[in-house]
CSV table of C-alpha atoms in Angstrom, one decimal:
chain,number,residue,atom,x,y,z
A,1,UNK,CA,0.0,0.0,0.0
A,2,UNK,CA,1.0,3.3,-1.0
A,3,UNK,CA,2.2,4.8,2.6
A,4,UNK,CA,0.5,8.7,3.1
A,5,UNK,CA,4.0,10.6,2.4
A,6,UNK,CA,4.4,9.1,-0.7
A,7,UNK,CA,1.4,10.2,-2.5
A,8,UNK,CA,1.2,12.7,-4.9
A,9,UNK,CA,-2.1,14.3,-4.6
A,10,UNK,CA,-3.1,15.6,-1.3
A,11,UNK,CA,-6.9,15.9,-2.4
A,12,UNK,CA,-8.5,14.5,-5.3
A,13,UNK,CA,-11.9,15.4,-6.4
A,14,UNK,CA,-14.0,13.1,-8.5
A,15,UNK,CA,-17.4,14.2,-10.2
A,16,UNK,CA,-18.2,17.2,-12.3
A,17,UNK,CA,-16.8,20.5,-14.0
A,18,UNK,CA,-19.4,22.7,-15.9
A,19,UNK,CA,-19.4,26.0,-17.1
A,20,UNK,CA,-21.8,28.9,-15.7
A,21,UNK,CA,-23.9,31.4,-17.4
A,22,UNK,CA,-24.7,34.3,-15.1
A,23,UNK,CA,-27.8,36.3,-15.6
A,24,UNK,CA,-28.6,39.5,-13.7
A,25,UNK,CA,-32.5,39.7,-13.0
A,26,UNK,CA,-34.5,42.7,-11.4
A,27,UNK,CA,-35.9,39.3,-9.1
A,28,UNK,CA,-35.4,35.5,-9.1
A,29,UNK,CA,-38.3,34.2,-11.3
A,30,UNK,CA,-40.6,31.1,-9.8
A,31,UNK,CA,-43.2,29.0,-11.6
A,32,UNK,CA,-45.2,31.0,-14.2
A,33,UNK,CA,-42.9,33.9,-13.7
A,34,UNK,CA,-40.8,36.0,-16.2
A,35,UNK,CA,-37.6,38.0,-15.5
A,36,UNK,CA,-36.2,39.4,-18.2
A,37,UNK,CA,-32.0,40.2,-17.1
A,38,UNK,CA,-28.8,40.6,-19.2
A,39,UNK,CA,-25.5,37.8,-19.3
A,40,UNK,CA,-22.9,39.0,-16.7
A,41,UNK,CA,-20.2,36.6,-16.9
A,42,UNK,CA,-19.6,33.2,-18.2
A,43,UNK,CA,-17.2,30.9,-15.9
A,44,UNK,CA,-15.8,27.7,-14.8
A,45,UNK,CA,-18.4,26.0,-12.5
A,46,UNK,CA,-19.0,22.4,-10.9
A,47,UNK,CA,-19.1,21.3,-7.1
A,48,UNK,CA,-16.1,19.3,-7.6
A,49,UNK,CA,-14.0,21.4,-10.0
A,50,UNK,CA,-14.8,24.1,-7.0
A,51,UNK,CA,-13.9,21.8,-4.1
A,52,UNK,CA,-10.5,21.0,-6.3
A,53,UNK,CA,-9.6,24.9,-6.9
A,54,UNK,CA,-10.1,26.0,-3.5
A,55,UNK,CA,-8.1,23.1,-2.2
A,56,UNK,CA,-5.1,24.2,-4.1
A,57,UNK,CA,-5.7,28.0,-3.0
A,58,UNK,CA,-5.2,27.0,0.3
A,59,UNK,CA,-2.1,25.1,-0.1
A,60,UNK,CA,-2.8,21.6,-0.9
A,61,UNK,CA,-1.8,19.2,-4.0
A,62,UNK,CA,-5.4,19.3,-5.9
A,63,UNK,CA,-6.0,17.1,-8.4
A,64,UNK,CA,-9.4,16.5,-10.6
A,65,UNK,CA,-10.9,13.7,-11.9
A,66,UNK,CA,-14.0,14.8,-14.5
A,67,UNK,CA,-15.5,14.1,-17.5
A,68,UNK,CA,-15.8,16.9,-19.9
A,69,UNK,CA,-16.9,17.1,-23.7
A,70,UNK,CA,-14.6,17.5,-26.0
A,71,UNK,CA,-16.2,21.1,-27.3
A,72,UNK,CA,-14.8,24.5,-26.1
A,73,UNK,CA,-16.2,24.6,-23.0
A,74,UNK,CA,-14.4,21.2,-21.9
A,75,UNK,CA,-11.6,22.5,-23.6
A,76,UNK,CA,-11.9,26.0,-21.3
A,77,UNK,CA,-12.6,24.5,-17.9
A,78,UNK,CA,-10.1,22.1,-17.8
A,79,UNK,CA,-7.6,24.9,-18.6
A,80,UNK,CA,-8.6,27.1,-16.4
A,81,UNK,CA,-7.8,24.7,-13.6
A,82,UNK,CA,-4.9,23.9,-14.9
A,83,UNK,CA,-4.3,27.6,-14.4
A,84,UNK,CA,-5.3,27.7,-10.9
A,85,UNK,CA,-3.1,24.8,-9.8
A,86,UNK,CA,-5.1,21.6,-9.9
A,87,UNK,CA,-3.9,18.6,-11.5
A,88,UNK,CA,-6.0,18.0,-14.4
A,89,UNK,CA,-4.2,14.7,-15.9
A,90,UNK,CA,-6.8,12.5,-14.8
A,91,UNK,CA,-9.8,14.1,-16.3
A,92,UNK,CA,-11.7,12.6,-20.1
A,93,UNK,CA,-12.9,14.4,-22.9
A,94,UNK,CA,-15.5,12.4,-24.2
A,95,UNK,CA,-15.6,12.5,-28.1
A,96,UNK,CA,-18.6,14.0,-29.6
A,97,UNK,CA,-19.9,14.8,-26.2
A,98,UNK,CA,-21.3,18.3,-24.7
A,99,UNK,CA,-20.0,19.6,-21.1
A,100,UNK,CA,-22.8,20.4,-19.2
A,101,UNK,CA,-23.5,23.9,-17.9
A,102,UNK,CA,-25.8,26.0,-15.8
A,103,UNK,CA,-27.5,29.3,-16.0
A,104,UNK,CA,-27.5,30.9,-12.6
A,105,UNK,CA,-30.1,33.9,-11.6
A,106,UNK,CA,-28.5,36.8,-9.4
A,107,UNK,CA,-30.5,39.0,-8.1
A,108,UNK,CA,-29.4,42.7,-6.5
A,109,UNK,CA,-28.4,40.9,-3.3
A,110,UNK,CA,-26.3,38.4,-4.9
A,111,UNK,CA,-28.1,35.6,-3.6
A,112,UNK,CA,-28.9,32.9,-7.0
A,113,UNK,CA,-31.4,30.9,-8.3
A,114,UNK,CA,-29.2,27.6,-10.3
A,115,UNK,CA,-31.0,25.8,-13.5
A,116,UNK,CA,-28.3,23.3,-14.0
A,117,UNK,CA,-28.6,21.5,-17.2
A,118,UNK,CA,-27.2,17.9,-17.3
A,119,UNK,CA,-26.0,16.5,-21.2
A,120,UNK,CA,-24.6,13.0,-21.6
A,121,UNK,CA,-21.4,14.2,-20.1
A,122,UNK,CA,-20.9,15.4,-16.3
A,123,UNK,CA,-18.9,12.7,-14.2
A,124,UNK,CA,-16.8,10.0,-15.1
A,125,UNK,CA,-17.8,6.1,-14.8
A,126,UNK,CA,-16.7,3.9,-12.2
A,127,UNK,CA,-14.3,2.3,-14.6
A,128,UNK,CA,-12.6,5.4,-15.4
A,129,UNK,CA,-11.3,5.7,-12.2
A,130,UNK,CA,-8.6,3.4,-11.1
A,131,UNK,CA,-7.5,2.2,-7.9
A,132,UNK,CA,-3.9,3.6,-9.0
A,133,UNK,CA,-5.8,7.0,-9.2
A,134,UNK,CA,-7.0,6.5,-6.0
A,135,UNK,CA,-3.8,5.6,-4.2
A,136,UNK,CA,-1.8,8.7,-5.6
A,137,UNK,CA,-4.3,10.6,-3.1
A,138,UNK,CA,-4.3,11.4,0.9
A,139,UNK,CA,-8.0,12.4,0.8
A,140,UNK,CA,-10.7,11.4,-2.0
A,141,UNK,CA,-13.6,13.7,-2.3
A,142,UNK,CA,-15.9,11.9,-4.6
A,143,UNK,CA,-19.4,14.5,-5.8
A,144,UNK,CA,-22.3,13.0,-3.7
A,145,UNK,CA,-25.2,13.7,-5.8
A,146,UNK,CA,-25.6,10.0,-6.4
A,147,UNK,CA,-25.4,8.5,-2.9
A,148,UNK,CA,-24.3,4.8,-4.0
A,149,UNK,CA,-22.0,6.2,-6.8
A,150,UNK,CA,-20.5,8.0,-3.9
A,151,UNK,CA,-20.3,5.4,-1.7
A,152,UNK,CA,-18.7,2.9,-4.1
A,153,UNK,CA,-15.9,4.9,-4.6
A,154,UNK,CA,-15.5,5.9,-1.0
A,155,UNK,CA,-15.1,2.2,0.0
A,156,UNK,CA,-12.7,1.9,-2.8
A,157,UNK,CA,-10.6,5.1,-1.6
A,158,UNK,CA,-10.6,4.0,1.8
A,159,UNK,CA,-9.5,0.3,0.6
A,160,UNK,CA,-6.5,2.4,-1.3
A,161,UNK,CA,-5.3,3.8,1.7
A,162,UNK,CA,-7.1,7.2,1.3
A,163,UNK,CA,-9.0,9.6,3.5
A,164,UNK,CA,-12.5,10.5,2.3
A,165,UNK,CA,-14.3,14.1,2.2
A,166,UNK,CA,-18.5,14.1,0.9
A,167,UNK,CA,-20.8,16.8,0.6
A,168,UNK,CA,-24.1,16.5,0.9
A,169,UNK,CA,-26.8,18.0,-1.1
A,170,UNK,CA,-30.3,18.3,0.5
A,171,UNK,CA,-31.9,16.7,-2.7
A,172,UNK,CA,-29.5,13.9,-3.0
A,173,UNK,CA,-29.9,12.6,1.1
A,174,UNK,CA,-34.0,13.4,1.4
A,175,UNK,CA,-35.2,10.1,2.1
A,176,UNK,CA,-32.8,7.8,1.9
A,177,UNK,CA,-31.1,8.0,5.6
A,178,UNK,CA,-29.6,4.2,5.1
A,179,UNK,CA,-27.8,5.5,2.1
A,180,UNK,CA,-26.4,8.4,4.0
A,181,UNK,CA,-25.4,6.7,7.1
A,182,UNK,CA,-23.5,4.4,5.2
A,183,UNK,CA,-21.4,7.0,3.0
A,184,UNK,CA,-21.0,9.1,6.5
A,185,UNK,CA,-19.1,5.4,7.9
A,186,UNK,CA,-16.6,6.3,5.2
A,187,UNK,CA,-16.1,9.9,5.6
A,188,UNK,CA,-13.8,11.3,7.5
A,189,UNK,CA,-14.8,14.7,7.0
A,190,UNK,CA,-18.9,15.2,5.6
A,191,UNK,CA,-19.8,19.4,4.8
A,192,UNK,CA,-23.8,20.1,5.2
A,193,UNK,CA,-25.8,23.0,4.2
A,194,UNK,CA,-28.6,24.7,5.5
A,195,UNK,CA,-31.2,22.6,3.5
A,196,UNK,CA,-29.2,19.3,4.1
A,197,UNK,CA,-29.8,19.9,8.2
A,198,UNK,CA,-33.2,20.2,8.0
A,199,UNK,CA,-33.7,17.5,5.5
A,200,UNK,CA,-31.7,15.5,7.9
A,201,UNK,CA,-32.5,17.0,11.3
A,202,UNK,CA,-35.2,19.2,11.1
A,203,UNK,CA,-32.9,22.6,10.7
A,204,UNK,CA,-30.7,21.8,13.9
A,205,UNK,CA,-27.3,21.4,12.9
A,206,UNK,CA,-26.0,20.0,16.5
A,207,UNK,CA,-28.7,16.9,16.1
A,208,UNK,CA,-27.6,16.9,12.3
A,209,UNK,CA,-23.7,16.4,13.3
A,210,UNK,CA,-24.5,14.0,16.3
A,211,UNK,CA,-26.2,11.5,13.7
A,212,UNK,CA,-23.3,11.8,11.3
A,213,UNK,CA,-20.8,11.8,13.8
A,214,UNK,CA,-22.9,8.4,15.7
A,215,UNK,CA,-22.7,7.1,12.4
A,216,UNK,CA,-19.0,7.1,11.7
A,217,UNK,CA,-18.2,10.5,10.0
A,218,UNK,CA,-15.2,11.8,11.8
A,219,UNK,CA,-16.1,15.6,11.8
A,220,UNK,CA,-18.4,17.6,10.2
A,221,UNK,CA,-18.9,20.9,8.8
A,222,UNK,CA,-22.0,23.0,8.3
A,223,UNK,CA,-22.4,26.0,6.3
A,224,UNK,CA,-25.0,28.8,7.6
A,225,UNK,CA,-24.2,31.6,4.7
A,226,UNK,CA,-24.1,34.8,5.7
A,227,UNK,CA,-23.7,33.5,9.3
A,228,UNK,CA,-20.5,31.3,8.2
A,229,UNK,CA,-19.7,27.9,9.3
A,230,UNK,CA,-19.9,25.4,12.6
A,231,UNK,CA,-17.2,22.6,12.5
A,232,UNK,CA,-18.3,19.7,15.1
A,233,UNK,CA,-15.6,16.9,16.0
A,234,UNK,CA,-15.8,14.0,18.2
A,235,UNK,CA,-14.0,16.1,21.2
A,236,UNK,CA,-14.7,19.6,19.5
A,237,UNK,CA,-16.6,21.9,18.2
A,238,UNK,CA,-16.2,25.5,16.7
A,239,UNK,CA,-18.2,28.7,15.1
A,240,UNK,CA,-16.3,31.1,12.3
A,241,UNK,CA,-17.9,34.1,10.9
A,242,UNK,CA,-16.0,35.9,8.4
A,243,UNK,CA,-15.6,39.1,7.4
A,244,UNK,CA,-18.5,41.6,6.2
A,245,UNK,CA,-17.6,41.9,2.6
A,246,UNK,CA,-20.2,43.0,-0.1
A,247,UNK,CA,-21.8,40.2,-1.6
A,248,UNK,CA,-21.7,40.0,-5.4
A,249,UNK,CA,-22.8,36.3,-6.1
A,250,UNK,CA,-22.9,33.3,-3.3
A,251,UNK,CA,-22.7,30.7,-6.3
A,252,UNK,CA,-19.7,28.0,-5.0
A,253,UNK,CA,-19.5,29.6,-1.8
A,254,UNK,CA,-20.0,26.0,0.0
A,255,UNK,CA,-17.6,24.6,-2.8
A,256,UNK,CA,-14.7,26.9,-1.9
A,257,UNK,CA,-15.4,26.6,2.2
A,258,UNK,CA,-15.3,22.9,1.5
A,259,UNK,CA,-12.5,22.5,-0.4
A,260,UNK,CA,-10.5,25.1,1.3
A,261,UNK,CA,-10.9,22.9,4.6
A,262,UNK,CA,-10.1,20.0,3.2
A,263,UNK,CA,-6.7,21.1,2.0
A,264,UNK,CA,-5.8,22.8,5.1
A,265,UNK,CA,-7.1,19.4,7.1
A,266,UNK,CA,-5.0,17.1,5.2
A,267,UNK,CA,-2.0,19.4,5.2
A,268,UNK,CA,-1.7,19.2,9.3
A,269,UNK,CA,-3.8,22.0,10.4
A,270,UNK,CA,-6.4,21.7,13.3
A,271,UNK,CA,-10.2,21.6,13.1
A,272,UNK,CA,-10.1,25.1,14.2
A,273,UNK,CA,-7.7,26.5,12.0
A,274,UNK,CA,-9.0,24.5,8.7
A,275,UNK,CA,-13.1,25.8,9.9
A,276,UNK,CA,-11.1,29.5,9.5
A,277,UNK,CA,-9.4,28.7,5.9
A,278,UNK,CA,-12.5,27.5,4.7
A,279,UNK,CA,-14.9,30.3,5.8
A,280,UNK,CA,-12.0,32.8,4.7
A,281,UNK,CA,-12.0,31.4,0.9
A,282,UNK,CA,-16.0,31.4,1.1
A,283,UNK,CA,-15.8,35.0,2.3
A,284,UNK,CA,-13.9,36.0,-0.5
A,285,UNK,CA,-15.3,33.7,-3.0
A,286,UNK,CA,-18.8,35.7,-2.0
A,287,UNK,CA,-17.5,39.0,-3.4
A,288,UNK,CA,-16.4,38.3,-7.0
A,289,UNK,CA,-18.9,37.0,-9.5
A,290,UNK,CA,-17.9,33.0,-10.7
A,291,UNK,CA,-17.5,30.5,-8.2
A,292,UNK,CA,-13.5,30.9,-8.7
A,293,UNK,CA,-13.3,34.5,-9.5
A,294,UNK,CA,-11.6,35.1,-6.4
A,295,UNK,CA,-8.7,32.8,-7.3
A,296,UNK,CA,-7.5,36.2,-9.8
A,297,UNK,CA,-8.1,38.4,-7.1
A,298,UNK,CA,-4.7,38.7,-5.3
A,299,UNK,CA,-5.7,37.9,-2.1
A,300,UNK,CA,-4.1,35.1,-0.1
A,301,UNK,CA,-6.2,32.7,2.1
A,302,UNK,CA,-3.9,33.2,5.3
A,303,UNK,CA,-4.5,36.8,4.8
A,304,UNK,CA,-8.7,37.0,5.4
A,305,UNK,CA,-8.6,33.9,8.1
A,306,UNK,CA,-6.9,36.3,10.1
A,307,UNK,CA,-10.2,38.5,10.3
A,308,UNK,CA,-12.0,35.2,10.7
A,309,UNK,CA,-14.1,35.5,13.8
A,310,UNK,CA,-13.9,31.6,15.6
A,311,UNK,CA,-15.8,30.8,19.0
A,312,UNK,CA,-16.7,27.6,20.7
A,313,UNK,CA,-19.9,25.8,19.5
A,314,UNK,CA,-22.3,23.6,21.6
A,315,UNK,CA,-21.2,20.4,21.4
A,316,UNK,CA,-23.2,17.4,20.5
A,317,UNK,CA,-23.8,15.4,23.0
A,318,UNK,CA,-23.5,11.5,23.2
A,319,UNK,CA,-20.6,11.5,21.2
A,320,UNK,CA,-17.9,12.1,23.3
């Protein structure tokens, strides 16, 4: 087995790239609703192509494993990466095949409104992703969208010798608790949302981290938005607001937190420490339009954690 200071890739993201069309609208149009806006940017977009960039911003080894097509977009967002430090190598363009992309909503407050529009192409299959791949990396953060595709190749990583970071999407857990209790057994670090929690635990994030945590997840991360983040371990837990910064576009705010914990995690840093990273990259990722717009601003990550705001968090109990 490959031993953890030998491998190449200190986090490798598996699941999707896209590319994002950003529309500004006088309000976020619902069912039978028109809002009439004008294109504002078109960028590099995808939960795992996120997690991957901010990873690298804050110091780690990134590395992506997608499935693009093999149009100009594809062509773009794997550049673009490339770019920004993350190990593209591993990622497909499929012949003949269409990346997918989004068209995101913003209204005047930045907050969005996603339309994500899936082709034939947005993650690899199982079989493109070997257990070589797998054992280059000290943490695997496979996209959770599909619970068992997730799962699969989490029991692979760990089988590799590998560490194992999910996110969880409110639409992809609803329902099927079994499916999520048996990824969390495999995850050594699982990030939540708003909507996750109260799919999960009716909106309370401390119940929502002691079932995770009960169920073998070693810490987990929620994100409250404007509020920032709580971090809950098995012996810890913390609360991180960043700094006020004018908001300009929330999209891949949970992406970059994520992803910018992760890398400070696996690199040696404490709970405590990686909860401030992350929030500081979703601070900043918060006040440039594009999910990795913030990657060209010039700003370093070690910078804005200093005006990171962290305080103890209620701990969960009956999982000390």
């Amino acid at each position: 087995m490959t031993t953890s200071s030998a491998r190449s890739v200190d986090v490798l993201a598996v699941g999707d790239a896209s590319v994002d069309y950003f529309v500004r609208v006088p309000h976020i149009a619902v069912a039978d609703d028109k809002a009439i806006g004008r294109l504002v940017g078109v960028h590099g977009g995808g939960m795992s192509a996120n997690l991957a960039a901010a990873a690298s911003f804050a110091g780690a080894r990134a590395a992506l494993a997608t499935a693009v097509g093999s149009d100009e977009p594809g062509r773009q967002a794997l550049e673009r990466l490339a770019a920004h430090g993350v190990d593209v190598s591993a990622s497909i363009a499929v012949p003949g095949g269409h990346t997918w992309f989004c068209v995101i909503q913003l209204d005047a407050t930045g907050e969005k409104s996603l339309v994500g529009a899936v082709t034939e192409v947005k993650i690899p299959a199982v079989d493109q992703i070997s257990d070589d791949l797998l054992r280059t990396a000290r943490v695997v953060a496979p996209l959770a969208d599909d619970l068992g595709w997730a799962t699969g190749l989490a029991r692979r990583a760990r089988a590799a010798g590998a560490k194992v970071a999910v996110d969880l999407e409110p639409g992809a857990v609803a329902g099927r608790w079994d499916q999520v209790r048996a990824l969390a057994r495999l995850s050594d670090l699982v990030f939540c949302n708003q909507g996750t929690v109260r799919v999960l635990a009716g909106g309370d994030p401390v119940r929502c981290a002691e079932l995770l945590i009960s169920a073998g997840a070693g810490a987990v991360v929620v994100t409250r938005g404007r509020d920032g983040a709580l971090c809950f371990g098995p012996e810890e837990s913390w609360s991180a607001r960043g700094p006020r910064l004018d908001v300009v576009d929330t999209t891949g705010a949970g992406d970059a937190l994520a992803g910018a914990f992760t890398g400070s995690w696996i690199r040696g840093r404490s709970l405590a420490d990686s909860l401030r990273a992350g929030v500081a990259a979703a601070s900043l990722c918060v006040s440039h339009l594009g999910s990795r717009a913030y990657l060209d601003a010039g700003t370093g990550i070690e910078t804005l954690a200093r005006d990171v705001t962290l305080d103890a968090a209620p701990h969960p109990q009956g999982i000390r």
